[in-house]
PDB file of C-alpha atoms in Angstrom:
ATOM      1  CA  MET U 811    -100.813-107.125  86.656  1.00 61.00           C
ATOM      2  CA  ILE U 812     -99.110-103.747  87.031  1.00 74.00           C
ATOM      3  CA  LYS U 813    -101.576-100.917  87.736  1.00 83.00           C
ATOM      4  CA  ILE U 814     -99.883 -98.254  85.686  1.00 88.00           C
ATOM      5  CA  GLU U 815    -102.558 -95.621  86.288  1.00 89.00           C
ATOM      6  CA  LYS U 816    -101.743 -95.312  90.004  1.00 90.00           C
ATOM      7  CA  TYR U 817     -98.497 -93.340  89.547  1.00 94.00           C
ATOM      8  CA  ASP U 818     -98.055 -89.566  89.677  1.00 93.00           C
ATOM      9  CA  PHE U 819     -95.049 -89.636  87.353  1.00 95.00           C
ATOM     10  CA  TYR U 820     -93.156 -92.006  85.071  1.00 97.00           C
ATOM     11  CA  ILE U 821     -89.424 -92.255  84.344  1.00 98.00           C
ATOM     12  CA  PHE U 822     -87.975 -94.142  81.384  1.00 98.00           C
ATOM     13  CA  ASP U 823     -84.423 -95.104  80.611  1.00 97.00           C
ATOM     14  CA  CYS U 824     -83.707 -94.983  76.869  1.00 96.00           C
ATOM     15  CA  ASP U 825     -81.447 -97.786  75.599  1.00 95.00           C
ATOM     16  CA  GLY U 826     -83.200-101.139  75.886  1.00 95.00           C
ATOM     17  CA  VAL U 827     -86.360 -99.510  77.262  1.00 98.00           C
ATOM     18  CA  ILE U 828     -87.506 -97.001  74.652  1.00 98.00           C
ATOM     19  CA  LEU U 829     -85.148 -97.954  71.825  1.00 97.00           C
ATOM     20  CA  ASN U 830     -83.716-101.362  70.983  1.00 96.00           C
ATOM     21  CA  SER U 831     -80.246 -99.840  71.008  1.00 94.00           C
ATOM     22  CA  ASN U 832     -78.156-101.727  73.554  1.00 91.00           C
ATOM     23  CA  GLN U 833     -76.353-103.890  71.000  1.00 90.00           C
ATOM     24  CA  LEU U 834     -75.650-101.002  68.650  1.00 93.00           C
ATOM     25  CA  LYS U 835     -74.167 -99.053  71.577  1.00 91.00           C
ATOM     26  CA  THR U 836     -71.976-102.044  72.497  1.00 92.00           C
ATOM     27  CA  LYS U 837     -70.701-102.276  68.908  1.00 93.00           C
ATOM     28  CA  ALA U 838     -70.135 -98.499  68.845  1.00 93.00           C
ATOM     29  CA  PHE U 839     -67.973 -98.678  71.980  1.00 93.00           C
ATOM     30  CA  SER U 840     -65.824-101.315  70.300  1.00 94.00           C
ATOM     31  CA  LYS U 841     -65.544 -99.384  67.014  1.00 94.00           C
ATOM     32  CA  SER U 842     -64.663 -96.195  68.870  1.00 95.00           C
ATOM     33  CA  LEU U 843     -61.535 -97.896  70.210  1.00 95.00           C
ATOM     34  CA  HIS U 844     -60.355 -99.144  66.807  1.00 92.00           C
ATOM     35  CA  GLY U 845     -56.595 -99.663  66.911  1.00 93.00           C
ATOM     36  CA  GLU U 846     -56.438-100.448  70.624  1.00 95.00           C
ATOM     37  CA  ASP U 847     -55.402-103.877  71.902  1.00 96.00           C
ATOM     38  CA  ALA U 848     -58.192-106.408  71.226  1.00 96.00           C
ATOM     39  CA  ILE U 849     -57.832-108.010  74.668  1.00 96.00           C
ATOM     40  CA  LEU U 850     -58.219-104.627  76.369  1.00 96.00           C
ATOM     41  CA  ILE U 851     -61.260-103.854  74.230  1.00 96.00           C
ATOM     42  CA  SER U 852     -62.781-107.204  75.207  1.00 96.00           C
ATOM     43  CA  ASP U 853     -62.240-106.393  78.900  1.00 96.00           C
ATOM     44  CA  PHE U 854     -63.808-102.992  78.327  1.00 96.00           C
ATOM     45  CA  ILE U 855     -66.914-104.445  76.660  1.00 94.00           C
ATOM     46  CA  LYS U 856     -67.406-106.740  79.665  1.00 93.00           C
ATOM     47  CA  TYR U 857     -67.160-103.693  81.937  1.00 93.00           C
ATOM     48  CA  HIS U 858     -69.603-101.772  79.717  1.00 91.00           C
ATOM     49  CA  LYS U 859     -72.212-104.557  79.837  1.00 88.00           C
ATOM     50  CA  GLN U 860     -71.889-104.875  83.597  1.00 85.00           C
ATOM     51  CA  ASN U 861     -72.362-101.127  84.027  1.00 86.00           C
ATOM     52  CA  GLY U 862     -75.295-100.217  81.832  1.00 79.00           C
ATOM     53  CA  GLY U 863     -76.652 -96.727  82.379  1.00 79.00           C
ATOM     54  CA  ILE U 864     -73.305 -95.121  83.183  1.00 85.00           C
ATOM     55  CA  SER U 865     -72.285 -92.286  80.877  1.00 87.00           C
ATOM     56  CA  ARG U 866     -69.893 -92.828  77.982  1.00 89.00           C
ATOM     57  CA  HIS U 867     -67.551 -90.235  79.544  1.00 91.00           C
ATOM     58  CA  GLU U 868     -67.095 -92.404  82.618  1.00 91.00           C
ATOM     59  CA  LYS U 869     -66.757 -95.569  80.561  1.00 93.00           C
ATOM     60  CA  PHE U 870     -64.046 -94.259  78.240  1.00 95.00           C
ATOM     61  CA  ARG U 871     -62.258 -92.741  81.219  1.00 94.00           C
ATOM     62  CA  TYR U 872     -62.306 -96.174  82.819  1.00 96.00           C
ATOM     63  CA  PHE U 873     -60.869 -97.786  79.676  1.00 96.00           C
ATOM     64  CA  PHE U 874     -57.906 -95.454  79.318  1.00 96.00           C
ATOM     65  CA  LYS U 875     -57.105 -94.919  82.982  1.00 95.00           C
ATOM     66  CA  LYS U 876     -57.994 -98.296  84.550  1.00 95.00           C
ATOM     67  CA  ILE U 877     -57.808-100.889  81.784  1.00 97.00           C
ATOM     68  CA  LYS U 878     -55.100 -99.382  79.577  1.00 96.00           C
ATOM     69  CA  LYS U 879     -53.493 -97.616  82.563  1.00 95.00           C
ATOM     70  CA  GLN U 880     -52.692 -94.505  80.563  1.00 92.00           C
ATOM     71  CA  PRO U 881     -52.773 -91.549  83.009  1.00 86.00           C
ATOM     72  CA  ASN U 882     -52.461 -88.705  80.472  1.00 90.00           C
ATOM     73  CA  SER U 883     -55.304 -89.699  78.196  1.00 93.00           C
ATOM     74  CA  ASN U 884     -57.664 -86.726  77.957  1.00 93.00           C
ATOM     75  CA  LEU U 885     -57.063 -86.308  74.217  1.00 94.00           C
ATOM     76  CA  GLU U 886     -57.671 -90.011  73.544  1.00 94.00           C
ATOM     77  CA  ILE U 887     -60.861 -89.918  75.620  1.00 94.00           C
ATOM     78  CA  HIS U 888     -62.073 -86.910  73.645  1.00 94.00           C
ATOM     79  CA  LYS U 889     -61.363 -88.617  70.309  1.00 94.00           C
ATOM     80  CA  ALA U 890     -63.160 -91.780  71.402  1.00 95.00           C
ATOM     81  CA  LEU U 891     -66.183 -89.736  72.523  1.00 93.00           C
ATOM     82  CA  VAL U 892     -66.339 -87.938  69.163  1.00 92.00           C
ATOM     83  CA  ARG U 893     -66.101 -91.221  67.234  1.00 93.00           C
ATOM     84  CA  PHE U 894     -68.759 -92.812  69.440  1.00 92.00           C
ATOM     85  CA  SER U 895     -71.181 -89.922  68.945  1.00 90.00           C
ATOM     86  CA  GLU U 896     -70.704 -89.969  65.173  1.00 88.00           C
ATOM     87  CA  ILE U 897     -71.457 -93.690  65.070  1.00 90.00           C
ATOM     88  CA  VAL U 898     -74.556 -93.759  67.271  1.00 89.00           C
ATOM     89  CA  LYS U 899     -76.319 -90.537  66.301  1.00 86.00           C
ATOM     90  CA  HIS U 900     -77.531 -91.810  62.942  1.00 86.00           C
ATOM     91  CA  GLU U 901     -78.225 -95.339  64.181  1.00 91.00           C
ATOM     92  CA  LEU U 902     -80.375 -94.155  67.090  1.00 93.00           C
ATOM     93  CA  ILE U 903     -82.661 -92.423  64.614  1.00 94.00           C
ATOM     94  CA  GLN U 904     -82.993 -95.612  62.561  1.00 93.00           C
ATOM     95  CA  CYS U 905     -83.190 -98.397  65.161  1.00 95.00           C
ATOM     96  CA  ASP U 906     -86.420-100.097  66.262  1.00 97.00           C
ATOM     97  CA  TYR U 907     -88.473 -99.225  69.307  1.00 98.00           C
ATOM     98  CA  VAL U 908     -88.820-101.766  72.074  1.00 98.00           C
ATOM     99  CA  PRO U 909     -92.005-103.637  71.018  1.00 98.00           C
ATOM    100  CA  GLY U 910     -95.188-101.974  72.188  1.00 97.00           C
ATOM    101  CA  PHE U 911     -93.481 -98.817  73.437  1.00 98.00           C
ATOM    102  CA  LEU U 912     -95.229 -96.309  71.152  1.00 97.00           C
ATOM    103  CA  LYS U 913     -98.709 -97.612  71.957  1.00 96.00           C
ATOM    104  CA  PHE U 914     -97.874 -97.697  75.667  1.00 97.00           C
ATOM    105  CA  ILE U 915     -96.442 -94.167  75.818  1.00 97.00           C
ATOM    106  CA  ARG U 916     -99.509 -92.779  74.046  1.00 97.00           C
ATOM    107  CA  LYS U 917    -101.712 -94.597  76.550  1.00 95.00           C
ATOM    108  CA  ILE U 918    -100.063 -93.181  79.653  1.00 95.00           C
ATOM    109  CA  PHE U 919     -99.622 -89.735  78.051  1.00 96.00           C
ATOM    110  CA  ASN U 920    -103.417 -89.552  77.740  1.00 95.00           C
ATOM    111  CA  ILE U 921    -103.780 -90.578  81.387  1.00 93.00           C
ATOM    112  CA  ASN U 922    -100.991 -88.450  82.878  1.00 94.00           C
ATOM    113  CA  PRO U 923     -98.403 -86.419  80.926  1.00 95.00           C
ATOM    114  CA  ASN U 924     -95.838 -86.394  83.778  1.00 96.00           C
ATOM    115  CA  ILE U 925     -93.399 -88.532  81.793  1.00 97.00           C
ATOM    116  CA  PHE U 926     -89.619 -88.122  81.891  1.00 98.00           C
ATOM    117  CA  VAL U 927     -86.502 -89.691  80.420  1.00 98.00           C
ATOM    118  CA  VAL U 928     -83.501 -90.327  82.656  1.00 98.00           C
ATOM    119  CA  SER U 929     -80.711 -91.888  80.596  1.00 95.00           C
ATOM    120  CA  GLY U 930     -76.968 -92.333  80.679  1.00 91.00           C
ATOM    121  CA  SER U 931     -76.819 -91.086  77.085  1.00 90.00           C
ATOM    122  CA  GLU U 932     -75.839 -87.520  76.198  1.00 91.00           C
ATOM    123  CA  GLU U 933     -78.713 -85.146  76.937  1.00 95.00           C
ATOM    124  CA  ASN U 934     -78.231 -83.050  73.786  1.00 93.00           C
ATOM    125  CA  GLU U 935     -77.981 -86.182  71.655  1.00 92.00           C
ATOM    126  CA  LEU U 936     -81.161 -87.611  73.184  1.00 95.00           C
ATOM    127  CA  ASN U 937     -83.110 -84.438  72.491  1.00 96.00           C
ATOM    128  CA  TYR U 938     -81.846 -84.428  68.893  1.00 95.00           C
ATOM    129  CA  VAL U 939     -82.764 -88.087  68.324  1.00 95.00           C
ATOM    130  CA  PHE U 940     -86.179 -87.844  70.001  1.00 97.00           C
ATOM    131  CA  ASN U 941     -86.977 -84.727  67.996  1.00 96.00           C
ATOM    132  CA  LYS U 942     -86.010 -86.480  64.753  1.00 96.00           C
ATOM    133  CA  ARG U 943     -88.136 -89.483  65.715  1.00 96.00           C
ATOM    134  CA  LYS U 944     -90.995 -87.131  66.662  1.00 97.00           C
ATOM    135  CA  ILE U 945     -91.480 -88.579  70.157  1.00 97.00           C
ATOM    136  CA  ASN U 946     -90.114 -85.636  72.152  1.00 96.00           C
ATOM    137  CA  GLN U 947     -93.661 -84.338  72.711  1.00 97.00           C
ATOM    138  CA  PHE U 948     -94.430 -87.294  74.980  1.00 98.00           C
ATOM    139  CA  PHE U 949     -91.868 -86.241  77.579  1.00 98.00           C
ATOM    140  CA  LYS U 950     -92.039 -83.343  79.983  1.00 96.00           C
ATOM    141  CA  LYS U 951     -88.243 -83.353  80.191  1.00 97.00           C
ATOM    142  CA  ILE U 952     -85.428 -85.465  78.751  1.00 97.00           C
ATOM    143  CA  TYR U 953     -82.423 -85.821  81.073  1.00 97.00           C
ATOM    144  CA  GLY U 954     -79.054 -87.373  80.250  1.00 95.00           C
ATOM    145  CA  SER U 955     -75.330 -87.056  80.826  1.00 90.00           C
ATOM    146  CA  PRO U 956     -73.075 -85.374  81.801  1.00 89.00           C
ATOM    147  CA  ASN U 957     -75.205 -85.521  84.983  1.00 93.00           C
ATOM    148  CA  ASP U 958     -75.636 -89.031  86.376  1.00 93.00           C
ATOM    149  CA  LYS U 959     -78.960 -90.781  86.882  1.00 95.00           C
ATOM    150  CA  SER U 960     -79.150 -90.004  90.572  1.00 96.00           C
ATOM    151  CA  ILE U 961     -78.857 -86.254  89.968  1.00 96.00           C
ATOM    152  CA  ASN U 962     -81.320 -86.345  87.082  1.00 96.00           C
ATOM    153  CA  THR U 963     -83.864 -88.423  88.996  1.00 96.00           C
ATOM    154  CA  LEU U 964     -83.683 -85.875  91.809  1.00 95.00           C
ATOM    155  CA  LYS U 965     -84.481 -83.192  89.203  1.00 95.00           C
ATOM    156  CA  VAL U 966     -87.594 -85.132  88.227  1.00 95.00           C
ATOM    157  CA  ILE U 967     -88.741 -85.583  91.812  1.00 93.00           C
ATOM    158  CA  SER U 968     -88.226 -81.880  92.552  1.00 91.00           C
ATOM    159  CA  ASN U 969     -91.233 -81.218  90.296  1.00 86.00           C
ATOM    160  CA  PHE U 970     -93.452 -82.950  92.847  1.00 84.00           C
ATOM    161  CA  SER U 971     -93.504 -81.309  96.264  1.00 72.00           C
ATOM    162  CA  ASN U 972     -96.027 -83.653  97.888  1.00 72.00           C
ATOM    163  CA  ILE U 973     -94.232 -86.416  99.777  1.00 61.00           C
ATOM    164  CA  SER U 974     -97.062 -88.822  98.906  1.00 65.00           C
ATOM    165  CA  ASN U 975     -96.401 -88.516  95.171  1.00 74.00           C
ATOM    166  CA  SER U 976     -95.479 -91.896  93.745  1.00 90.00           C
ATOM    167  CA  GLY U 977     -93.328 -92.666  90.731  1.00 94.00           C
ATOM    168  CA  VAL U 978     -92.134 -95.604  88.680  1.00 96.00           C
ATOM    169  CA  PHE U 979     -88.836 -96.142  86.871  1.00 97.00           C
ATOM    170  CA  PHE U 980     -88.773 -98.317  83.739  1.00 97.00           C
ATOM    171  CA  GLY U 981     -85.203 -99.555  83.362  1.00 97.00           C
ATOM    172  CA  ASP U 982     -83.028-102.405  82.178  1.00 95.00           C
ATOM    173  CA  SER U 983     -79.806-102.029  84.167  1.00 93.00           C
ATOM    174  CA  LYS U 984     -78.475-102.331  87.679  1.00 93.00           C
ATOM    175  CA  ILE U 985     -77.967 -98.580  87.980  1.00 94.00           C
ATOM    176  CA  ASP U 986     -81.604 -97.988  86.975  1.00 96.00           C
ATOM    177  CA  TYR U 987     -82.688-100.340  89.747  1.00 96.00           C
ATOM    178  CA  GLU U 988     -80.364 -98.763  92.309  1.00 95.00           C
ATOM    179  CA  THR U 989     -81.522 -95.265  91.364  1.00 96.00           C
ATOM    180  CA  ALA U 990     -85.165 -96.277  91.771  1.00 96.00           C
ATOM    181  CA  LYS U 991     -84.382 -97.736  95.208  1.00 95.00           C
ATOM    182  CA  GLU U 992     -82.463 -94.602  96.227  1.00 95.00           C
ATOM    183  CA  PHE U 993     -85.554 -92.462  95.704  1.00 94.00           C
ATOM    184  CA  ASN U 994     -88.142 -95.036  96.830  1.00 93.00           C
ATOM    185  CA  LEU U 995     -89.613 -95.427  93.348  1.00 95.00           C
ATOM    186  CA  ASP U 996     -91.186 -98.598  92.028  1.00 95.00           C
ATOM    187  CA  PHE U 997     -88.966-100.309  89.475  1.00 96.00           C
ATOM    188  CA  ILE U 998     -90.123-102.196  86.386  1.00 96.00           C
ATOM    189  CA  PHE U 999     -87.419-104.281  84.717  1.00 96.00           C
ATOM    190  CA  VAL U1000     -87.719-104.246  80.908  1.00 96.00           C
ATOM    191  CA  LYS U1001     -85.941-107.491  80.161  1.00 95.00           C
ATOM    192  CA  SER U1002     -85.929-108.395  76.461  1.00 94.00           C
ATOM    193  CA  PHE U1003     -82.889-106.384  75.357  1.00 94.00           C
ATOM    194  CA  SER U1004     -81.182-105.928  78.718  1.00 94.00           C
ATOM    195  CA  GLU U1005     -77.491-106.751  79.091  1.00 89.00           C
ATOM    196  CA  TRP U1006     -77.855-107.011  82.886  1.00 90.00           C
ATOM    197  CA  LYS U1007     -77.167-110.730  83.326  1.00 86.00           C
ATOM    198  CA  ASN U1008     -78.460-111.271  86.867  1.00 87.00           C
ATOM    199  CA  GLY U1009     -81.232-108.675  86.768  1.00 89.00           C
ATOM    200  CA  LYS U1010     -84.082-111.132  87.382  1.00 88.00           C
ATOM    201  CA  GLU U1011     -82.372-112.584  90.431  1.00 89.00           C
ATOM    202  CA  THR U1012     -81.408-109.167  91.825  1.00 90.00           C
ATOM    203  CA  ILE U1013     -84.975-107.886  91.839  1.00 89.00           C
ATOM    204  CA  ASN U1014     -86.378-111.266  92.964  1.00 83.00           C
ATOM    205  CA  ASN U1015     -88.402-111.760  89.762  1.00 75.00           C
ATOM    206  CA  LYS U1016     -90.793-108.930  90.674  1.00 81.00           C
ATOM    207  CA  ASN U1017     -92.217-106.380  88.217  1.00 90.00           C
ATOM    208  CA  ILE U1018     -90.564-107.824  85.124  1.00 94.00           C
ATOM    209  CA  ILE U1019     -91.834-107.255  81.602  1.00 95.00           C
ATOM    210  CA  ASN U1020     -90.263-108.452  78.357  1.00 95.00           C
ATOM    211  CA  ASN U1021     -91.523-105.381  76.500  1.00 96.00           C
ATOM    212  CA  PHE U1022     -94.615-103.171  76.430  1.00 96.00           C
ATOM    213  CA  LEU U1023     -96.921-105.379  74.347  1.00 94.00           C
ATOM    214  CA  ASN U1024     -98.933-106.751  77.244  1.00 84.00           C
ATOM    215  CA  ILE U1025     -98.870-104.000  79.844  1.00 84.00           C
TER     216      ILE U1025
END
């Protein structure tokens, strides 16, 4: 049983951890590249699923420069980013929470309000969506791209000057796990909606929850 009360601060990824939004993001990436070669899009979706938690800027840059091999593609990247944002903004407001999340966040907020979001999603978009969903009050700060998760996790830790302060990262992707390891944080793998295929094996089946119903 995970003793959640022992931590000084809590970090949550968003997609697949707070919101059941991984599949809608995957579909949005595909729709944003409408008109591109279907085989290239399929390769891109595989890359996207293998690299959860990386910003959409980096992912679209990878598609045009590495998969499509189009060096002068800044305009196309910009258009894809605009289309992607238009698709997901509304859907993120409407999609379901990961089961048990709201009850769990209220529980730990009453114990310790040092709760943060560190996501690969756009920071402004996250703040807009969380405000619309009326959950922004649960988080001391919501961090997202264009900064990566390593930079944003360092921002969280900078709030706590005591070296003995302990934190936990709730994530569902390899980059969440690697970021937690980088800063010596405990990692809890939220599995139900994760697209990280070998996540259980990578973390040796430790600290895994399906959702927040029984934590």
